[in-house]
Coordinates of C-alpha atoms in Angstrom, one line a residue:
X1 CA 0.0 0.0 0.0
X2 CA 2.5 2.7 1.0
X3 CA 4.9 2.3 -2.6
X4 CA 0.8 2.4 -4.5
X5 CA 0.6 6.0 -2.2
X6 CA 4.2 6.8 -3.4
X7 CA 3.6 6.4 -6.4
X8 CA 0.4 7.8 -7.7
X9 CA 1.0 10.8 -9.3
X10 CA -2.4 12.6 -9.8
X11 CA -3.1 13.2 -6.5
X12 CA -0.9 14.7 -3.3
X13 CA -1.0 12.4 -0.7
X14 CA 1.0 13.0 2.2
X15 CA 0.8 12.8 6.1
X16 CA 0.7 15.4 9.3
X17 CA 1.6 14.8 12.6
X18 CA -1.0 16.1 15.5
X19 CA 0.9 20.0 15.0
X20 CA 0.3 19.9 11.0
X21 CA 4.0 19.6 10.1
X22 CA 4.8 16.9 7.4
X23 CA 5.8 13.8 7.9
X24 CA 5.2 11.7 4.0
X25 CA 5.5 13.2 0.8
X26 CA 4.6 10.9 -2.6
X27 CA 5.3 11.6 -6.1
X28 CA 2.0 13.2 -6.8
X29 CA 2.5 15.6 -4.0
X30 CA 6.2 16.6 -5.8
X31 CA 4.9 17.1 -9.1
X32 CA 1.5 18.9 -7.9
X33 CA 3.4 21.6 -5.5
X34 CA 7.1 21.5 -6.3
X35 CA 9.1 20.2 -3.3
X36 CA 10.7 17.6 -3.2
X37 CA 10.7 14.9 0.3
X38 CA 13.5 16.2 1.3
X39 CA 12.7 20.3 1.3
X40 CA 9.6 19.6 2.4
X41 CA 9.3 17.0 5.1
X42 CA 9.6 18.7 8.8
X43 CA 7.5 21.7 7.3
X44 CA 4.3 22.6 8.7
X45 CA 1.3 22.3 6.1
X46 CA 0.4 25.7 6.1
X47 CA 3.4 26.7 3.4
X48 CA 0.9 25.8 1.1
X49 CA -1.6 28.0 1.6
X50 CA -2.0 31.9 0.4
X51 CA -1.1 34.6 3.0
X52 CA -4.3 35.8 3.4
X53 CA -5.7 32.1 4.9
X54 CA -2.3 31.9 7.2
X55 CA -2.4 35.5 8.0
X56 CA -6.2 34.3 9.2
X57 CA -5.2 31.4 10.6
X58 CA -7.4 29.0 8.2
X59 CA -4.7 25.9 8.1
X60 CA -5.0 25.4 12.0
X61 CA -8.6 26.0 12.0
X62 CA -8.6 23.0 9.5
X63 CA -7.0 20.6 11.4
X64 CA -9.0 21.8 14.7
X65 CA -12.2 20.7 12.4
X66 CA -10.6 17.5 10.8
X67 CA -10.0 16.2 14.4
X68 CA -13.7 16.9 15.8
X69 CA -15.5 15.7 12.7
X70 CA -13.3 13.3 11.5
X71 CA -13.1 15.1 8.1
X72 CA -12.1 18.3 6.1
X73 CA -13.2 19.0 3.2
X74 CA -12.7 22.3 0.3
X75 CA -11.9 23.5 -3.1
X76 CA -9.6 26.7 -2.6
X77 CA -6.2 28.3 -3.5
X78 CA -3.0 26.5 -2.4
X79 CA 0.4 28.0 -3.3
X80 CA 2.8 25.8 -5.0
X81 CA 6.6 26.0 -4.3
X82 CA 7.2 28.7 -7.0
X83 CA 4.8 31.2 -5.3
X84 CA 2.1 30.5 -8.0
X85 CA -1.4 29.2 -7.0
X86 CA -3.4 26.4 -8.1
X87 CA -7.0 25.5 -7.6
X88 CA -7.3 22.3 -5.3
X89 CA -9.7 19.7 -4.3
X90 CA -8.7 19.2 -0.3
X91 CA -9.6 16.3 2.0
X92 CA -7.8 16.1 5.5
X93 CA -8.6 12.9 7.5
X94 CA -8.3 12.6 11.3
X95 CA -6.1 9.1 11.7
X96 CA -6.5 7.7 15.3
X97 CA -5.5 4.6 17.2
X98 CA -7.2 1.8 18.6
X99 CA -7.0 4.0 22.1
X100 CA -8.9 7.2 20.1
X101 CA -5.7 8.7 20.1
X102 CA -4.9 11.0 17.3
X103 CA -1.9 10.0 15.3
X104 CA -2.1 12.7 13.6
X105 CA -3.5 13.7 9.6
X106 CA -4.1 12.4 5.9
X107 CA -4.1 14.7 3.6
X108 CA -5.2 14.2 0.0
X109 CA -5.1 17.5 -2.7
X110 CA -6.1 17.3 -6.1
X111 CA -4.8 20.4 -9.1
X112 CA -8.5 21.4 -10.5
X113 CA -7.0 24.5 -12.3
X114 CA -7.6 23.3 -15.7
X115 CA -10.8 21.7 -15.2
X116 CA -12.2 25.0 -13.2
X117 CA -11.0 27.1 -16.2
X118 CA -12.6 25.5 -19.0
X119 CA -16.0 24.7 -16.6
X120 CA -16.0 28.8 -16.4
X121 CA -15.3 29.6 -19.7
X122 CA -18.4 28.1 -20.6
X123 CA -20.9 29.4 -18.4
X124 CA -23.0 32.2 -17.8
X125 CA -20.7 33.6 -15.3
X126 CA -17.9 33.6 -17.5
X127 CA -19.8 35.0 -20.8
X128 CA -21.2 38.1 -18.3
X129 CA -18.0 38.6 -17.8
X130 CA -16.5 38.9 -21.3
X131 CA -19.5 41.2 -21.8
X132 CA -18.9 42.9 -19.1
X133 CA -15.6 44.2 -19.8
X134 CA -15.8 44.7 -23.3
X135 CA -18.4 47.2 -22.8
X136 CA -16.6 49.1 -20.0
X137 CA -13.9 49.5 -22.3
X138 CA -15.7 50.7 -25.2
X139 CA -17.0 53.3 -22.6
X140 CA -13.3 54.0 -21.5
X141 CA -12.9 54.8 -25.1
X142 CA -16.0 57.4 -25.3
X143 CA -14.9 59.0 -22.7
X144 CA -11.3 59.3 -23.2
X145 CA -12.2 60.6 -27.2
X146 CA -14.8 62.6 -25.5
X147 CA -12.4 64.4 -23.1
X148 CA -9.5 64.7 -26.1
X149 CA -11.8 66.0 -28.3
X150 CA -13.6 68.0 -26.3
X151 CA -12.6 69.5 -23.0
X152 CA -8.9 69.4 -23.8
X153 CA -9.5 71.4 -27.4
X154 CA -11.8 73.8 -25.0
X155 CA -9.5 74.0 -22.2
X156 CA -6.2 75.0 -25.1
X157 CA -8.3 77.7 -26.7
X158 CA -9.1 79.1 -23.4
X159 CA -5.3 79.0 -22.5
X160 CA -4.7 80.6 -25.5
X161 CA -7.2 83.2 -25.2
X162 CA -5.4 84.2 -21.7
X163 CA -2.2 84.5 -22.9
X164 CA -3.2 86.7 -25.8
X165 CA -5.1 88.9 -23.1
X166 CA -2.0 88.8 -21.4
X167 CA 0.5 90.5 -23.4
X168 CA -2.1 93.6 -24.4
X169 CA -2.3 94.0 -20.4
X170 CA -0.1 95.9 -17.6
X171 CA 2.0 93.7 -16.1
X172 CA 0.5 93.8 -12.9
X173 CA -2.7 92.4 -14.2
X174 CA -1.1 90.3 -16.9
X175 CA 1.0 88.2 -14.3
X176 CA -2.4 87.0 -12.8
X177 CA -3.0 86.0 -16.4
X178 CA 0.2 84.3 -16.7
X179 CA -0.7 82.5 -13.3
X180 CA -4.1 80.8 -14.6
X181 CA -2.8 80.2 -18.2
X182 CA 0.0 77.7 -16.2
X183 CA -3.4 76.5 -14.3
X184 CA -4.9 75.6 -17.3
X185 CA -1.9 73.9 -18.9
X186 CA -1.3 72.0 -16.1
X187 CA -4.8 70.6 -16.0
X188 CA -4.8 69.9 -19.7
X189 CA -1.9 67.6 -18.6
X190 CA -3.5 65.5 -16.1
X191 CA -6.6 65.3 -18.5
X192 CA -3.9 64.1 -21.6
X193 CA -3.0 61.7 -18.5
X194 CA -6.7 60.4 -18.0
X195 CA -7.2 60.0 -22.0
X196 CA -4.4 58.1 -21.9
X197 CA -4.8 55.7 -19.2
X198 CA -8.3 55.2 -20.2
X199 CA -7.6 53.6 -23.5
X200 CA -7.4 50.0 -24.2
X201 CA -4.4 48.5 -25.9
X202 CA -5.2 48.6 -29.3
X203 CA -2.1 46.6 -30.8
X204 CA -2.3 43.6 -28.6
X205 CA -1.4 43.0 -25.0
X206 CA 2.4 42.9 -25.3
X207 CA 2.4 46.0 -27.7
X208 CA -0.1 48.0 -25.3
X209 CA 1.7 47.3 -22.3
X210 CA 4.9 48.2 -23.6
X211 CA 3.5 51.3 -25.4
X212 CA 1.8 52.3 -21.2
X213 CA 5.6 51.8 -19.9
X214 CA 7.2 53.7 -22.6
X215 CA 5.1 57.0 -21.7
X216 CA 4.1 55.9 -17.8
X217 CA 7.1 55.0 -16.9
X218 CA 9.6 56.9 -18.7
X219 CA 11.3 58.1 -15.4
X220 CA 11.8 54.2 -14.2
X221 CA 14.5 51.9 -15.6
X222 CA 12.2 48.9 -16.9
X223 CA 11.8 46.0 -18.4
X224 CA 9.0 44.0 -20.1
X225 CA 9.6 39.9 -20.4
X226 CA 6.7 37.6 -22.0
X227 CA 6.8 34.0 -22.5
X228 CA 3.3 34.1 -23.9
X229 CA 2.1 31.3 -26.3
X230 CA 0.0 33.7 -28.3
X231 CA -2.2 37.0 -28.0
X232 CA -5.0 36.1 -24.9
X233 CA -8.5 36.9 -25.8
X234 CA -9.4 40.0 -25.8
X235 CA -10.7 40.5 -21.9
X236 CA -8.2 38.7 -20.7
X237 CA -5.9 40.9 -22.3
X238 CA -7.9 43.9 -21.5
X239 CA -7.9 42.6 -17.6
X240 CA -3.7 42.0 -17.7
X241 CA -3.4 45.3 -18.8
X242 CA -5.8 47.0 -16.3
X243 CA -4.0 45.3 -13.2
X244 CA -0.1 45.7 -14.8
X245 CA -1.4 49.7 -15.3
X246 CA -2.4 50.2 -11.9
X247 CA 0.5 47.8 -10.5
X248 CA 2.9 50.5 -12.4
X249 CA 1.2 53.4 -11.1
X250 CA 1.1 52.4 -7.4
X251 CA 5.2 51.9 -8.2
X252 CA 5.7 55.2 -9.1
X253 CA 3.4 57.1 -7.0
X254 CA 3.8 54.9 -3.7
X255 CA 6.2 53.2 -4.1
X256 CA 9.2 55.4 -5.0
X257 CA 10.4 52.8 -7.3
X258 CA 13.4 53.3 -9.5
X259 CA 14.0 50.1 -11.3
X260 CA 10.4 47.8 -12.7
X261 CA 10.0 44.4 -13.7
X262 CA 7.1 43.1 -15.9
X263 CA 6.8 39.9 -16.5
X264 CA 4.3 37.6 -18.4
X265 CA 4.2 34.1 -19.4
X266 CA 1.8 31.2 -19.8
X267 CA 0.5 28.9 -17.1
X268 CA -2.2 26.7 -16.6
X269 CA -4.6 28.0 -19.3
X270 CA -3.8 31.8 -18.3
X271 CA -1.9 34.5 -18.0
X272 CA 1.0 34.5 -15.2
X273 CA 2.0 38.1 -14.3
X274 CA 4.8 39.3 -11.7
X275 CA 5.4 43.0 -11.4
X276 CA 8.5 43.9 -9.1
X277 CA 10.0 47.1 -7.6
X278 CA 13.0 48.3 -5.5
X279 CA 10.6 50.6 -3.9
X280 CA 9.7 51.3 0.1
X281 CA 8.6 47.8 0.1
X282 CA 5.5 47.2 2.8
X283 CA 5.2 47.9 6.3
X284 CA 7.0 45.9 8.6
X285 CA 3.8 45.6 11.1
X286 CA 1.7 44.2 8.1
X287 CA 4.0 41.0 8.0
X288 CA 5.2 41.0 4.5
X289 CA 1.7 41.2 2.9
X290 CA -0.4 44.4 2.2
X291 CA -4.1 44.8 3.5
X292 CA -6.3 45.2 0.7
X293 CA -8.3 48.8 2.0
X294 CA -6.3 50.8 -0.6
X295 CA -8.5 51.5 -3.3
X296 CA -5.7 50.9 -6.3
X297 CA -4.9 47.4 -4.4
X298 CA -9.0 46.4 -4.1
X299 CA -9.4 47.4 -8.0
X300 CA -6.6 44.8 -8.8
X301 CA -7.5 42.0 -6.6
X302 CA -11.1 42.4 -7.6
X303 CA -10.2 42.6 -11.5
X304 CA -8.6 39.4 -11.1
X305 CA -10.8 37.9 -9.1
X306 CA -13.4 38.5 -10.9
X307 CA -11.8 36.8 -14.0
X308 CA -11.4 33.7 -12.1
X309 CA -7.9 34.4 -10.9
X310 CA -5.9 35.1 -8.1
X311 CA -3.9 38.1 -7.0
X312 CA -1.3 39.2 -4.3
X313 CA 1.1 41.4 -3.1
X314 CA 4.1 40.8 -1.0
X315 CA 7.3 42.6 0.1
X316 CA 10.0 43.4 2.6
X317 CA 10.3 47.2 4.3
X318 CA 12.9 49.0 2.0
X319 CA 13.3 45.2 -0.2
X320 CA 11.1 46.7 -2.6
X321 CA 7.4 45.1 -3.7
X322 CA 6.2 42.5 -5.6
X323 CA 2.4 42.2 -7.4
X324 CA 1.3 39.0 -8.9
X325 CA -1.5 37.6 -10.4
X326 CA -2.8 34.9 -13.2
X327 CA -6.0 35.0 -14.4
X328 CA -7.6 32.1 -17.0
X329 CA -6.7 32.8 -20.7
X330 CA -9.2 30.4 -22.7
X331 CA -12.2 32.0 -24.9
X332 CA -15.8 31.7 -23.9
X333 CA -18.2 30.3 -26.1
X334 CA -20.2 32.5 -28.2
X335 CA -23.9 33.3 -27.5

C-alpha cells in the first residue's frame, strides 16, 4: 500500500503529525506543489496556503475541524513551491489509534485549475464577464475621445485666449493672467493623463503594455519579459493590462520605485504576471503582505478575481514590492 501512495501521481498524498508539520511526501505531491521529500518534510502544512488564509489562521482551523469531525473537506487556492497558485480539491482525514488517540492527519489535494478554467469559460458567469468588460472598455474609449476631443481642445483655446489677453495688459494684471494660463496647462496635462490611461491597448497585449511603460514610466528603468504562447482573448488581455497599469502606477506614486519588472508568461490555461520594484517595500507591522483597503490594491484584486484568478502582493520594508496575479486565458463560447 505505502509504494501504490508513493507512487500515484495525480493526487498529493502525504501525512501530518497532530501540530500539522509533514511527515510523508509521494510523487503526486512533488509534481503537484514543487518540493521535493526532502525540502519539504519537517515543514508545517500551512506553506501551502495563500497569506491571506495563514495571515487568518485558516490551516490550524482545518485541522481543529478534521480532528472533531473526522473530516475536512474544500476547493480553494494552495500556493505551489514557485509562489504561483493552483486550484485544489482538499480532504484532511483525522487518523486515530485503537485508544482514540490521534496519530495525527491524511491529507489528500487534487490540481483542479484546468478543469475549473474550462467549466468557467463556458458558463454564464464567464460569458457576463466577457461582456462585461468589453463594454466598459468601449465606454473608457468614449470617454477618453470625448475628453481629447472635447474639453482638452476647450481647455487649449481658453489657454490661449489668456495669454493673448495677457501681453495687451499691464503687467501687474497680466501676471495674474500668466498665473491661470500655467493652471490651465497644467490641467490639460493631467486630463492628456486620463485619455491616456483610459484607452485599451489597441495593438495587442504585449504591444499595449509596452507602449503604457514607454510614456508611464519613462522616469523608471524597466523591463517588459513575456513567454506568452499567443495574443490572450481580448478580456483577458484587456484585464492583464488593467491590473499591470495600476500595478505600475502604485510603483511610481507609492512606491518610490526606480527600477520595474514586468513579466508575463503562460501557465495553466492563463496568463501568469509578476510586477516587481525596488521601492519602500510594505510595512513591517503588516508582515510581508499588504491589506487590501487601498482603493488601487481592491481594484486589482477584484479585476482578477473577478476573471477567475488570483492576485497578491508581497514585500519586505525597503526590499522593494512585488504584485502578482494569473488569471484564466481560454475564450468563452459565443452566445
Amino acid at each position: 500500500m505505502t509504494l501504490l501512495v508513493q507512487s500515484i501521481r495525480d493526487y498529493a498524498i502525504f501525512m501530518l503529525d497532530p501540530r500539522g508539520r509533514i511527515v510523508s511526501w509521494n510523487a503526486g505531491a512533488q509534481r503537484i506543489k514543487g518540493y521535493t521529500a526532502e525540502e519539504i518534510i519537517g515543514t508545517h502544512f500551512s506553506v501551502f496556503y495563500p497569506p491571506e488564509d495563514t495571515g487568518s489562521g485558516k490551516p490550524d482551523k482545518e485541522l481543529e475541524i478534521a480532528a472533531d469531525a473526522g473530516r475536512w473537506e474544500e476547493e480553494g487556492w494552495r500556493v505551489r513551491k514557485d509562489g504561483t497558485r493552483f486550484w485544489a480539491s482538499v480532504v484532511i482525514t483525522a487518523l486515530y489509534d485503537g485508544s482514540g488517540e490521534l496519530l495525527g492527519f491524511g491529507k489528500v489535494t487534487r490540481d483542479l485549475t484546468e478543469r475549473r478554467t474550462m467549466s468557467r469559460a463556458l458558463d454564464e458567469r464567464g460569458l457576463l464577464l466577457a461582456h462585461l468588460v468589453q463594454a466598459q472598455e468601449r465606454e473608457r474609449r468614449r470617454i477618453a475621445s470625448d475628453v481629447h476631443d472635447d474639453t482638452i481642445q476647450a481647455m487649449v483655446a481658453v489657454g490661449m485666449r489668456l495669454r493673448s489677453l495677457a501681453d495687451r495688459l499691464p503687467e501687474g494684471y497680466a501676471a495674474d493672467l500668466r498665473d491661470l494660463d500655467d493652471a490651465v496647462d497644467a490641467a490639460v496635462g493631467r486630463l492628456r493623463d486620463l485619455a491616456f490611461r483610459l484607452r485599451p491597448p489597441g495593438d495587442g497585449l504585449i504591444e499595449g503594455l509596452r507602449g503604457y511603460l514607454e510614456l508611464a514610466a519613462a522616469d523608471l528603468t524597466y523591463e517588459l519579459v513575456h513567454d506568452l504562447d499567443g495574443e490572450p482573448p481580448a478580456e483577458t488581455a484587456i484585464t492583464v493590462f488593467r491590473i499591470c497599469q495600476e500595478a505600475v502606477t502604485n510603483a511610481r506614486k507609492h512606491a518610490r520605485a526606480r527600477t520595474l519588472s514586468v513579466q508575463l508568461a503562460a501557465r495553466d490555461h492563463g496568463v501568469h504576471v509578476r510586477v516587481r520594484d525596488d521601492g519602500v517595500g510594505l510595512p513591517a507591522e503588516s508582515g510581508g503582505i499588504a491589506r487590501h483597503g487601498h482603493f488601487g490594491l481592491l481594484e486589482m484584486r477584484e479585476r482578477a478575481e473577478t476573471a477567475g484568478g488570483w492576485w497578491g502582493i508581497s514585500g519586505a520594508p525597503g526590499a522593494g514590492t512585488t504584485v502578482e496575479f494569473w488569471v484564466p486565458a481560454v475564450p468563452h463560447a459565443q452566445s
